[in-house]
Short mmCIF file of C-alpha atoms and ligand atoms in Angstrom, two decimals:
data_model
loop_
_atom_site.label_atom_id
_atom_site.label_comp_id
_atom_site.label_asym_id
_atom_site.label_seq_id
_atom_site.Cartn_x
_atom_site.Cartn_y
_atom_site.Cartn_z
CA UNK H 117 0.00 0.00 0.00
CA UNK H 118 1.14 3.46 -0.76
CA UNK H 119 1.95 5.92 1.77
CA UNK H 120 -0.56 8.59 2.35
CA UNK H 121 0.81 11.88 1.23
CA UNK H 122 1.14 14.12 3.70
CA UNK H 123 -1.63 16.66 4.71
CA UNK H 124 -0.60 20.29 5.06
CA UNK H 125 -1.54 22.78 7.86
CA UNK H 126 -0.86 26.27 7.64
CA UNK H 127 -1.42 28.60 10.55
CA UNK H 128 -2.58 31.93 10.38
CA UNK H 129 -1.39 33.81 13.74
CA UNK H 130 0.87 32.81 16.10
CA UNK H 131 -0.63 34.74 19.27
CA UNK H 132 -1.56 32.86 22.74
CA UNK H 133 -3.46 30.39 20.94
CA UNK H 134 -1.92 29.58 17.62
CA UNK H 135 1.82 29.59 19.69
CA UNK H 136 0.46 26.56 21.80
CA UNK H 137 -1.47 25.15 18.47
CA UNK H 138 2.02 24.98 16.27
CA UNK H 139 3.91 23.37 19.39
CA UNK H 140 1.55 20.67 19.81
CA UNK H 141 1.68 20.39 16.38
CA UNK H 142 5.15 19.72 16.24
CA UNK H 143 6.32 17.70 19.20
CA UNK H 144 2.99 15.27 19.25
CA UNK H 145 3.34 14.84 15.71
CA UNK H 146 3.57 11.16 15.28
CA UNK H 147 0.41 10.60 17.57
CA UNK H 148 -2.01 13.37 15.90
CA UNK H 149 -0.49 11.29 12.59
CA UNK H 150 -1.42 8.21 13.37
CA UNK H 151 -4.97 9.90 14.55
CA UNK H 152 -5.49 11.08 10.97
CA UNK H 153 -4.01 8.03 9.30
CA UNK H 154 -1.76 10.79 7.18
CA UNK H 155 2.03 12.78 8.06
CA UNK H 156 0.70 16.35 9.27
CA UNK H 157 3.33 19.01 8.96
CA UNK H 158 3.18 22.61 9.40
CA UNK H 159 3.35 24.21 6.08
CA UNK H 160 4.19 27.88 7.74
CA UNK H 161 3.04 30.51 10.15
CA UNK H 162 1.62 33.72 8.77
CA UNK H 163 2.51 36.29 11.03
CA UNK H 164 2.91 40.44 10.81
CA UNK H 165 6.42 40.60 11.71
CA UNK H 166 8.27 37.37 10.81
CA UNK H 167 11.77 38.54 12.55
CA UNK H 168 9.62 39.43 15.82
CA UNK H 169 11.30 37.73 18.90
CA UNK H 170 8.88 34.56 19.65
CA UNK H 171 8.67 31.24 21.81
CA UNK H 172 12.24 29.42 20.79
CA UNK H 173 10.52 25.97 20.54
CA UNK H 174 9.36 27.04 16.98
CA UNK H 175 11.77 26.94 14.25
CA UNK H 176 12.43 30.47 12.63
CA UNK H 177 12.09 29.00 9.15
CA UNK H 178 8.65 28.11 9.48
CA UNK H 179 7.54 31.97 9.87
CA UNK H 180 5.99 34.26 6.91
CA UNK H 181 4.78 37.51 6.08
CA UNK H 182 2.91 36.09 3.16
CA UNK H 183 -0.37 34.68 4.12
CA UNK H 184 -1.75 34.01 1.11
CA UNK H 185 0.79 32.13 -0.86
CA UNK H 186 0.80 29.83 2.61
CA UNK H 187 -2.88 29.39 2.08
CA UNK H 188 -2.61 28.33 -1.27
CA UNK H 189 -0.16 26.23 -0.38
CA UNK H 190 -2.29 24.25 2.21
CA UNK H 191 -4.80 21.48 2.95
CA UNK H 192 -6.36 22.86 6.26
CA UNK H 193 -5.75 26.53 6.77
CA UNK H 194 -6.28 27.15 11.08
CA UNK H 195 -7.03 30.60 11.35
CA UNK H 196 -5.74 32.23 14.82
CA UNK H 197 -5.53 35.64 14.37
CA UNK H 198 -8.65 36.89 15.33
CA UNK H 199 -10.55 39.93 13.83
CA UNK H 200 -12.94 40.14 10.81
CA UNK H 201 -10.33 41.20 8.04
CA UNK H 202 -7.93 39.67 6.92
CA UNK H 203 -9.41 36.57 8.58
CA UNK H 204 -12.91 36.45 6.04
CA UNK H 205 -10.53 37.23 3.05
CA UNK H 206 -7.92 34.87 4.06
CA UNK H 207 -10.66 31.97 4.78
CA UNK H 208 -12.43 32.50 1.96
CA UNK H 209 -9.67 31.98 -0.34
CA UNK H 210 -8.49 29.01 1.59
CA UNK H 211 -12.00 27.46 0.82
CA UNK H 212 -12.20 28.71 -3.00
CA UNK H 213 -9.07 26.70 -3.18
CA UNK H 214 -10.42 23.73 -2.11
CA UNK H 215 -8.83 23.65 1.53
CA UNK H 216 -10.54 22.72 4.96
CA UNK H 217 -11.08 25.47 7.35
CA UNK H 218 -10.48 25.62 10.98
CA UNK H 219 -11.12 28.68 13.07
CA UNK H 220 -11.53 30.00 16.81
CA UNK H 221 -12.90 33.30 15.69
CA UNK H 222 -16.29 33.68 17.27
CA UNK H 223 -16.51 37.34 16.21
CA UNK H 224 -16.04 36.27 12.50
CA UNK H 225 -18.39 33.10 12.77
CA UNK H 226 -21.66 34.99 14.50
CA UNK H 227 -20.76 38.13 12.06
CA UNK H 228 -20.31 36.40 8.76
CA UNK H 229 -20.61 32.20 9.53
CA UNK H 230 -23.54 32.31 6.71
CA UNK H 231 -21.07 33.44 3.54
CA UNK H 232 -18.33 31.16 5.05
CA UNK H 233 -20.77 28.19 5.45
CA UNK H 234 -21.75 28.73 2.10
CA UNK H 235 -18.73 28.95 0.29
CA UNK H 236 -17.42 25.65 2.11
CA UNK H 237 -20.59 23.86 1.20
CA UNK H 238 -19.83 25.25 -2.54
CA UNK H 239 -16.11 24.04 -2.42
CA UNK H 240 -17.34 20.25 -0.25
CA UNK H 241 -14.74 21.45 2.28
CA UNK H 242 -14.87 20.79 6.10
CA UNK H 243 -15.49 24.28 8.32
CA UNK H 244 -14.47 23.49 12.03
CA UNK H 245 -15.10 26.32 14.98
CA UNK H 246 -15.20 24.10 18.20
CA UNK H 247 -12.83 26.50 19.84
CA UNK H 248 -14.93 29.82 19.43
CA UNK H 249 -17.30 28.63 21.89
CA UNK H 250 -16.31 27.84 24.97
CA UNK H 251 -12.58 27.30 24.43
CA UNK H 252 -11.92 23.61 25.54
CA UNK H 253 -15.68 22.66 26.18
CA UNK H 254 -16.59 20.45 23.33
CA UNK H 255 -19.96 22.48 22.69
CA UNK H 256 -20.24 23.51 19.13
CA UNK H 257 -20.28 19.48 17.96
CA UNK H 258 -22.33 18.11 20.60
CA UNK H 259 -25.12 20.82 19.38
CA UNK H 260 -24.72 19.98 15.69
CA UNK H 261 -24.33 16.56 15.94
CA UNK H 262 -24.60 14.75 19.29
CA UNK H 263 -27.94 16.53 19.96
CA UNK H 264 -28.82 16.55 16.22
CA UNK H 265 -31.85 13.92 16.65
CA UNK H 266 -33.43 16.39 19.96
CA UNK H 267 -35.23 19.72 20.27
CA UNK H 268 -33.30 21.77 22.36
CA UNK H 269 -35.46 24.26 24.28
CA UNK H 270 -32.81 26.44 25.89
CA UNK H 271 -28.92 27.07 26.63
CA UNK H 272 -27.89 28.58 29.22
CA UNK H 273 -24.31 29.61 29.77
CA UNK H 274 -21.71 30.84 30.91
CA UNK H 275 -18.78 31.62 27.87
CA UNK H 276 -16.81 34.20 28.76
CA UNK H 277 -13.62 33.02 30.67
CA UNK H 278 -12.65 36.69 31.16
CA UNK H 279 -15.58 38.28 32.58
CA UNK H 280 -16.15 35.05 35.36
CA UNK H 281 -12.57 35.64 36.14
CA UNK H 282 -13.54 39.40 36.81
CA UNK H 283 -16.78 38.68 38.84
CA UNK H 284 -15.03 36.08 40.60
CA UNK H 285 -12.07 38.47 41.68
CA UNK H 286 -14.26 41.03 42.83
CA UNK H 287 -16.45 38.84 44.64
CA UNK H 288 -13.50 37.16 46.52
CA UNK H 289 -10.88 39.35 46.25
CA UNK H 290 -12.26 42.62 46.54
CA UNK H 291 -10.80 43.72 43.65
CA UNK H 292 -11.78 46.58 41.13
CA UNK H 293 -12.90 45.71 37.50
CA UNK H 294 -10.12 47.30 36.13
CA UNK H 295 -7.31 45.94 38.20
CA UNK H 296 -9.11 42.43 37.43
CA UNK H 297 -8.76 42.60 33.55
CA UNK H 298 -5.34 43.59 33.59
CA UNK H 299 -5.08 40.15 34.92
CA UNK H 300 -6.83 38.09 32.66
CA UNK H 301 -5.33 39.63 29.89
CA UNK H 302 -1.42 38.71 31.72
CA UNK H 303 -3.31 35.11 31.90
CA UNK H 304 -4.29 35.23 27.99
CA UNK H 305 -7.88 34.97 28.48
CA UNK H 306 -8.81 38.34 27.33
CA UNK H 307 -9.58 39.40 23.46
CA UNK H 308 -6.92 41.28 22.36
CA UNK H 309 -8.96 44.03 22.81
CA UNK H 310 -10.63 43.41 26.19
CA UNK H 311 -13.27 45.45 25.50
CA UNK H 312 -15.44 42.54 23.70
CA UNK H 313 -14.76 40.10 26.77
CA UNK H 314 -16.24 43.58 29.30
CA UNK H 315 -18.74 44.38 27.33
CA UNK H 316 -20.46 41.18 26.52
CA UNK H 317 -19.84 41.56 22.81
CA UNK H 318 -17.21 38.31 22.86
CA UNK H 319 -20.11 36.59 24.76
CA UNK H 320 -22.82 37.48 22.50
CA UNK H 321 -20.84 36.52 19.09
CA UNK H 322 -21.06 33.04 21.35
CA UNK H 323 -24.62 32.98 22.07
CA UNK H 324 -25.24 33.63 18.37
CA UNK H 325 -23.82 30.63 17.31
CA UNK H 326 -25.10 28.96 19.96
CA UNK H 327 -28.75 30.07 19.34
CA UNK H 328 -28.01 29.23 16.07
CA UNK H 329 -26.44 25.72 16.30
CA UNK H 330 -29.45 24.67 18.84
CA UNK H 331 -32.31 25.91 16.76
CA UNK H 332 -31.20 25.43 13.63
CA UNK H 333 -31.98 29.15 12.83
CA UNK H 334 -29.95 31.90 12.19
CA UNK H 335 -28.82 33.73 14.71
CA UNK H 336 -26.52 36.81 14.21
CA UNK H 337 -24.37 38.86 16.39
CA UNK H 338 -26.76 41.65 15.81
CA UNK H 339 -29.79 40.05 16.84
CA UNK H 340 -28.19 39.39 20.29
CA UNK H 341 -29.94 41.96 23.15
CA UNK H 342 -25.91 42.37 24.71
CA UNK H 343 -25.24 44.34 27.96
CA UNK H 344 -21.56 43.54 29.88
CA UNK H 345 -20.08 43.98 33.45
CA UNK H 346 -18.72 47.35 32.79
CA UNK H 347 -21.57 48.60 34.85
CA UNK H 348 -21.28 46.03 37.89
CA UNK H 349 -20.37 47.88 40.47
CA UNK H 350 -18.43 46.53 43.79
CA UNK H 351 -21.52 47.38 45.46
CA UNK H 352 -23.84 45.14 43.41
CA UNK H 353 -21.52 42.06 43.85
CA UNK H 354 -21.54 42.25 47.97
CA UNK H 355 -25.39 42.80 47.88
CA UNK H 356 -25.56 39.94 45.79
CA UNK H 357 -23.78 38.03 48.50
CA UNK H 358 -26.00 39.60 51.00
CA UNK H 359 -28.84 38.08 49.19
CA UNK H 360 -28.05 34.77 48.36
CA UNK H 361 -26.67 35.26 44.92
CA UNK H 362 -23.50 35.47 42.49
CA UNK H 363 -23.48 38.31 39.98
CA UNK H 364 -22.60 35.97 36.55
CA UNK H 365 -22.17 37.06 33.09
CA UNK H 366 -24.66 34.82 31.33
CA UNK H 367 -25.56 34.01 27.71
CA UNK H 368 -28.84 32.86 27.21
CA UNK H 369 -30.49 31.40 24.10
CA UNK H 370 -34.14 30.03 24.25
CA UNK H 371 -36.55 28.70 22.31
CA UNK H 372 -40.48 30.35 22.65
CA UNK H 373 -43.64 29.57 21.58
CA UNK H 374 -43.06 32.54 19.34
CA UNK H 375 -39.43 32.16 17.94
CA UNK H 376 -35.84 32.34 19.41
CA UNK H 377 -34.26 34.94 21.36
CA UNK H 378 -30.62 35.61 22.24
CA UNK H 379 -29.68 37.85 25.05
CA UNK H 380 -26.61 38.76 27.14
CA UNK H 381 -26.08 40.46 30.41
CA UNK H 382 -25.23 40.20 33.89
CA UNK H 383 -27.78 38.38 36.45
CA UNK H 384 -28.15 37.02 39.75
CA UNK H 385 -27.48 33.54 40.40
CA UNK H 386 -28.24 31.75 43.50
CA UNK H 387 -25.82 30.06 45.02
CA UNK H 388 -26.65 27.02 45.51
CA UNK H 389 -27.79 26.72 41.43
CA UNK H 390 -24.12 24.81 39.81
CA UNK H 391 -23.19 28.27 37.42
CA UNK H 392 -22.88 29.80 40.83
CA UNK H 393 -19.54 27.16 41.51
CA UNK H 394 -17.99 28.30 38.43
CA UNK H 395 -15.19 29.88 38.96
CA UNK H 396 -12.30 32.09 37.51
CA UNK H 397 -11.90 31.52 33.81
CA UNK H 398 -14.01 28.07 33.38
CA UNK H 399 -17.00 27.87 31.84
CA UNK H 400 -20.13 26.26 31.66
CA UNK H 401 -23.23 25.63 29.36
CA UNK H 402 -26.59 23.81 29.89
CA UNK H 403 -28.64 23.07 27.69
CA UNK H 404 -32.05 21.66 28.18
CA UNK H 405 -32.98 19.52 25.58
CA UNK H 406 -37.04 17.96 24.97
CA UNK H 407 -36.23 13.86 25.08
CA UNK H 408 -32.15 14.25 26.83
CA UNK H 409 -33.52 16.88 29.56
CA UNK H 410 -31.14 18.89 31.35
CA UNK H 411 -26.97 18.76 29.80
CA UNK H 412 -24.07 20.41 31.57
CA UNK H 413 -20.97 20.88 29.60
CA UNK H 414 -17.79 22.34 32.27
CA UNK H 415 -14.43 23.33 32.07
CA UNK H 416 -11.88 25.42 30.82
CA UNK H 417 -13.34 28.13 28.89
CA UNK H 418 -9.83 30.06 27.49
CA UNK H 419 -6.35 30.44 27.39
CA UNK H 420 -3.61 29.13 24.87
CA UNK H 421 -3.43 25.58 25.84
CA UNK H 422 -7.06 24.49 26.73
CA UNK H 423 -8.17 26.08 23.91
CA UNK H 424 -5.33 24.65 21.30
CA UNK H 425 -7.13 21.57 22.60
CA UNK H 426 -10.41 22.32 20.90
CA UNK H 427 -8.57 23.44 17.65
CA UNK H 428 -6.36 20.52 17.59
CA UNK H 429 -9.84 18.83 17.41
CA UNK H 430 -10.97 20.40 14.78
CA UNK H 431 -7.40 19.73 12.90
CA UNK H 432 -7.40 16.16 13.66
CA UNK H 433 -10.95 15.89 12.60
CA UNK H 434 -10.25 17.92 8.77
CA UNK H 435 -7.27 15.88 8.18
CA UNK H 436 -9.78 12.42 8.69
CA UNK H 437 -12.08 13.50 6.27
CA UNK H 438 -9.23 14.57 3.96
CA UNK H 439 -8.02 10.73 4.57
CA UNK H 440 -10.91 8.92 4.36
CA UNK H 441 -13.11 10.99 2.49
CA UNK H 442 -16.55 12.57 3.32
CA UNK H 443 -16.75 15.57 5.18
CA UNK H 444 -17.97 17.86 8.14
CA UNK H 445 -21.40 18.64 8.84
CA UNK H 446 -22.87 21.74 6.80
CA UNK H 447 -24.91 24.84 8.80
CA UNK H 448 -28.51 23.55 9.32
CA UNK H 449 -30.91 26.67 9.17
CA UNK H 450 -33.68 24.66 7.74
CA UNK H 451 -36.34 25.86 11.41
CA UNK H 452 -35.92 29.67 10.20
CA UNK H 453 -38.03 30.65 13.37
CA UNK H 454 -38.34 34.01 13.75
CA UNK H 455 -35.71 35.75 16.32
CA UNK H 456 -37.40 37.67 18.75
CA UNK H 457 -36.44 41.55 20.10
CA UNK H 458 -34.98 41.78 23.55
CA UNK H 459 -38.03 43.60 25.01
CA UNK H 460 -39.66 39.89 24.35
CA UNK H 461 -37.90 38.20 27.26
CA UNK H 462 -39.41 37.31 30.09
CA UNK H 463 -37.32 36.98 33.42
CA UNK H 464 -37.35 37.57 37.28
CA UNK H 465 -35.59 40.60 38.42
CA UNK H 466 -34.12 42.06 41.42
CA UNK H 467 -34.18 45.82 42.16
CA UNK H 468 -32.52 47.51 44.72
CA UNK H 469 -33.40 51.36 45.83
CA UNK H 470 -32.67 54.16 48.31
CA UNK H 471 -35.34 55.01 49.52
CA UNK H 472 -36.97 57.79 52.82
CA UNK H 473 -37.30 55.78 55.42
CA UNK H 474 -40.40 56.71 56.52
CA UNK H 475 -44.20 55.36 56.60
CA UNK H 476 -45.80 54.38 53.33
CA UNK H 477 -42.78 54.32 51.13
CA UNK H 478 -42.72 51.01 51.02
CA UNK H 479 -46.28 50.89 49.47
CA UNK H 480 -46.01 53.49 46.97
CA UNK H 481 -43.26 51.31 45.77
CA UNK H 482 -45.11 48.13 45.60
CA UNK H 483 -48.43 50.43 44.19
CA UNK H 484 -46.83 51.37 41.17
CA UNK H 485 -45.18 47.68 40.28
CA UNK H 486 -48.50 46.72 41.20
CA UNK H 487 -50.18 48.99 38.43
CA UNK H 488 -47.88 47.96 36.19
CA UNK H 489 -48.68 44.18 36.24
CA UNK H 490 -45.39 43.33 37.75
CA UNK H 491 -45.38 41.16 40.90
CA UNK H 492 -43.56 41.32 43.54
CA UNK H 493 -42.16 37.49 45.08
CA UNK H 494 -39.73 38.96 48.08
CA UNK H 495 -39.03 42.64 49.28
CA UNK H 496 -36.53 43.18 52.50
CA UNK H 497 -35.50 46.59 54.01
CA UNK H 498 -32.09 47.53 55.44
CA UNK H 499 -31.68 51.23 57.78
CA UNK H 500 -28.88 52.77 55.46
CA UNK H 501 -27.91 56.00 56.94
CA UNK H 502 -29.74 58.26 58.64
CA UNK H 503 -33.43 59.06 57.02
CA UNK H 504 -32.93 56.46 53.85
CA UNK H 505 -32.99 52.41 53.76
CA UNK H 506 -31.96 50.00 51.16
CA UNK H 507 -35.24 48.59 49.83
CA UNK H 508 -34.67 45.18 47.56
CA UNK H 509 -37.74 43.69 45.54
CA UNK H 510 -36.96 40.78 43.46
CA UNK H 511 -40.09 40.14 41.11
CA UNK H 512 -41.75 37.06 40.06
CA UNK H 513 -41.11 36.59 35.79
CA UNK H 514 -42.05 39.78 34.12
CA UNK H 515 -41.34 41.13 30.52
CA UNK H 516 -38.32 43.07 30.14
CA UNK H 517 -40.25 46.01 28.51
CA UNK H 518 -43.13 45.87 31.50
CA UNK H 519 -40.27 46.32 33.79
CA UNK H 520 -38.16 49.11 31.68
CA UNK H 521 -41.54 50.86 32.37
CA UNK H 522 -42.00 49.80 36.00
CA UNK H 523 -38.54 51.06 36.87
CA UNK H 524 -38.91 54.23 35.51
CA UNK H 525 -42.41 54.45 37.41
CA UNK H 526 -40.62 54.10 41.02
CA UNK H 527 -37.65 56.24 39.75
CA UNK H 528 -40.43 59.62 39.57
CA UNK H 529 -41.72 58.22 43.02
CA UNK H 530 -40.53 60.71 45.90
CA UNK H 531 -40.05 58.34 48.00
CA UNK H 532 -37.54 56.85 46.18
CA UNK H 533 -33.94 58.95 46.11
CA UNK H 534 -32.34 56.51 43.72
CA UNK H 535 -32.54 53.27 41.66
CA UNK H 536 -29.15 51.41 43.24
CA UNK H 537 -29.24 48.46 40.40
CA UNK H 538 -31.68 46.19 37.92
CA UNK H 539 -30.62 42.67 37.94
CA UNK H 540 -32.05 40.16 35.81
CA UNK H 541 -32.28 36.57 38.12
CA UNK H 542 -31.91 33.72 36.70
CA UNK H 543 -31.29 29.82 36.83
N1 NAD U 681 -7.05 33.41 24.03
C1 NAD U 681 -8.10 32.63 24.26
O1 NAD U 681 -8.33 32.19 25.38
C2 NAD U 681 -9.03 32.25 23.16
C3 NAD U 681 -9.98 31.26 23.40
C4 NAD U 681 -10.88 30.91 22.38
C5 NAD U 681 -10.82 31.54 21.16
N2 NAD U 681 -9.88 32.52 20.96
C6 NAD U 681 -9.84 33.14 19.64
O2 NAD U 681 -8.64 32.74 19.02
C7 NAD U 681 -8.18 33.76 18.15
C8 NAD U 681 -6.76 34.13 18.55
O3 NAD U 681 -6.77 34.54 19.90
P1 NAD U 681 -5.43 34.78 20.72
O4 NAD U 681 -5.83 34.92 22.13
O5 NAD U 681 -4.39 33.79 20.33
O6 NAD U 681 -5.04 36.22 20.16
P2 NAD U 681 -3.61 36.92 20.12
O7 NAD U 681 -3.88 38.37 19.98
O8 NAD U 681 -2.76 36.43 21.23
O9 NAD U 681 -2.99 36.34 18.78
C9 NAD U 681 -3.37 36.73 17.50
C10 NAD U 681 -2.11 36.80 16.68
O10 NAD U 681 -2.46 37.00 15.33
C11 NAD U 681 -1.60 37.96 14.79
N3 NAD U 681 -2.23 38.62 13.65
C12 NAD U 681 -3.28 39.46 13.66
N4 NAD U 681 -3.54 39.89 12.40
C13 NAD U 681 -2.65 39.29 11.61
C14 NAD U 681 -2.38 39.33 10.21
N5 NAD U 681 -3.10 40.11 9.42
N6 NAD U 681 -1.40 38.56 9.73
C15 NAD U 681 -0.66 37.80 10.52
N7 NAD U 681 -0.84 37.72 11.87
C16 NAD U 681 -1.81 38.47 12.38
C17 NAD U 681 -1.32 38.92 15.92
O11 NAD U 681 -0.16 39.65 15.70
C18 NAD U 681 -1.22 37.97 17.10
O12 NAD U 681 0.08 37.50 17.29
C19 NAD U 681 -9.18 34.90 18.29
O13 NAD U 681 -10.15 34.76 17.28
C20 NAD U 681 -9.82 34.64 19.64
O14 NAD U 681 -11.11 35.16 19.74
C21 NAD U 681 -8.99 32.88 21.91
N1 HSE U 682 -11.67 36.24 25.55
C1 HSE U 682 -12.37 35.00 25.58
C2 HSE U 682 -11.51 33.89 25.06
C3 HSE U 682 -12.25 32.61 24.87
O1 HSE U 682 -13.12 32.69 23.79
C4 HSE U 682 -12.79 34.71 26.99
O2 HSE U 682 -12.34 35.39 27.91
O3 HSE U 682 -13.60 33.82 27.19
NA1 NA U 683 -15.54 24.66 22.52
#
């Protein structure tokens, strides 16, 4: 029998992830081999600055400036550098030229998955993206194919490694949001701009494909309702404590008698509920399904070696079908259900106030929630300082836009002197 020839990979980036990708890639060669039933070598890494000092364990020779003649070059083109452009370009082309595609770019998948899906079904060529969900947490192929013969109703997760290690600093450590960040990005968890992980957008390009890998609808970044931690305050994460709950960063994709809706933002969890226990940069994502019922998927949710784990998946994976024959699944969008606006979701909410401590504030509070159709399940009041009291409602499920309106309500009350925070609760 002939010798298989060998099978090409050419990586494009060579940041926290792709460093860890190309060194696996090198010193486990003979084992991810034998997994593919073909020699894998690294055709090259396309990086900005090839003469840029860089881990030692990678030989010089295999850097390049040139991108695209390396993508021409290859069978499966791993894409590591994050951003839309050149990434879309740089993919594309890979595909047109008849090359599998593996990539960890969530941002690129929930923006512009649809064209790229498209153009691989076009060329028969595998698309892989395990590791832009979740990092290490096999997610993205449980949903499209594990799960493939279920009705998923909801996911529930949480997929930001950065913003849990925030929350989870501040809650045990004290420690300001800023200060926090500065530390996930030293541990490589962090976009390379951090921005996206602190204001939910990293999470919601997640929940897209997430939304849109469980209803087999899709689901774009821009239909995600997305609101981040940048407005958790130290304050809200000790009267969370006080309460019972963690303040989580939560992406949440469900599936209504109406259509689908896709929505990210902080909430209260309780504590004893398991996304409570998950802590620093892990991750975590249920998903309730009709006939397999509640699914928890845990663990490591970034950095360079968990998620090289996920992408050496995906690798492994191309290089079988490019052995064997066959390929990938394609994007199933077949349910087309309609995707719902955020002021659709329904969900309990906690709301804490200032307010005069003194008689029948307390009811003109709970009047106007009361005229507004939105009920109250708990209320407790704390003496603040002298004259004013913390006041803290949590409601039973009400409609986001009932209780935009609500909240504004007790805001003109004159009772009230100010609206401390608006937590969703969930779990
Ligand atoms: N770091 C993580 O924990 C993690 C986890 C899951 C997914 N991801 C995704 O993986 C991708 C890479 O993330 P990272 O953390 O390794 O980022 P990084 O910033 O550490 O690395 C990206 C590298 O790509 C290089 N690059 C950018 N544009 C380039 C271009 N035009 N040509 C050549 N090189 C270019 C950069 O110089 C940098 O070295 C991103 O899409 C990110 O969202 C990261
Ligand atoms: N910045 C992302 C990397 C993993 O996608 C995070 O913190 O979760
Ligand atoms: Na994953």
């Amino acid at each position: 029998m002939t010798e298989p020839r060998p099978l090409r990979v050419a990586l494009l980036g060579c940041g926290v992830v792709g460093t860890q990708v190309a060194k696996t890639l090198l010193y486990d060669q003979e084992d991810l081999s034998a997994r593919v039933g073909a020699p894998l070598e690294i055709a090259g890494i396309a990086v900005r600055n090839a003469d840029a000092p860089r881990d030692i364990a990678i030989p010089r020779e295999l850097f390049t400036e040139d991108a695209e003649t390396l993508v021409d070059e290859a069978d499966v083109v791993v894409e590591l550098m994050g951003g839309l452009e050149p990434a879309r370009t740089l993919l594309l082309r890979a595909i047109e030229g008849g090359a599998a595609v593996v990539t960890a770019n969530k941002a690129l998948l929930a923006d512009d998955g649809p064209s790229l899906y498209q153009a691989a079904d076009a060329a028969g060529v595998d698309i892989h993206g395990e590791a832009a969900v979740a990092g290490a947490i096999p997610i993205v192929r449980p949903l499209r194919e594990s799960l493939a013969g279920d009705d998923i109703t909801r996911v529930l997760g949480i997929v930001n490694g950065t913003t849990n290690y925030v929350l989870d600093q501040m809650s045990s450590h004290g420690l300001e949001l800023d200060v926090a960040v500065k530390q996930a990005q030293e541990l490589g968890y962090a976009e390379a701009d951090p921005t996206a992980d602190v204001e939910g957008y990293d999470a919601a390009a997640k929940a897209a494909i997430l939304a849109s890998l469980a209803f087999h609808t899709r689901v774009r970044m821009k239909d995600v309702a997305c609101e981040g931690i940048s407005g958790v305050t130290a304050e809200d994460v000790e009267w969370a404590d006080r309460t019972g709950y963690c303040v989580k960063l939560l992406a949440i994709a469900e599936r209504t008698s109406e259509g689908v809706s896709a929505r990210v933002h902080p909430a209260l969890v309780p504590k004893d509920h398991p996304l409570a226990n998950v802590r620093g940069a892990f991750n975590a994502v249920f998903v309730e399904a009709d006939a397999a019922g509640p699914l928890m998927f845990y663990g490591q949710g970034a950095g360079g070696r968990p998620t090289s784990s996920a992408v050496l998946g995906d690798i492994v994976s191309a290089g079988r079908h490019r052995v064997l024959g066959g390929k990938g699944p394609q994007e199933s969008t077949y349910a087309a259900l309609p995707v719902l606006p955020q002021d659709a979701a329904v969900t309990r909410y906690q709301v804490r106030l200032e307010v005069a401590d003194r008689p029948g504030g307390l009811a003109e509070v709970a009047g106007v929630l009361g005229d507004h159709g939105v009920s109250i399940e708990t209320v407790s009041q704390t003496a603040a300082t002298s004259g004013s009291a913390t006041l803290v409602l949590t409601t039973h499920a009400a409609r986001e836009a009932s209780l935009a309106a609500t909240v504004a309500a007790v805001d003109g009350l004159e009772s009230v002197r100010r609206i401390m925070s608006v937590l969703r609760v969930e779990g």
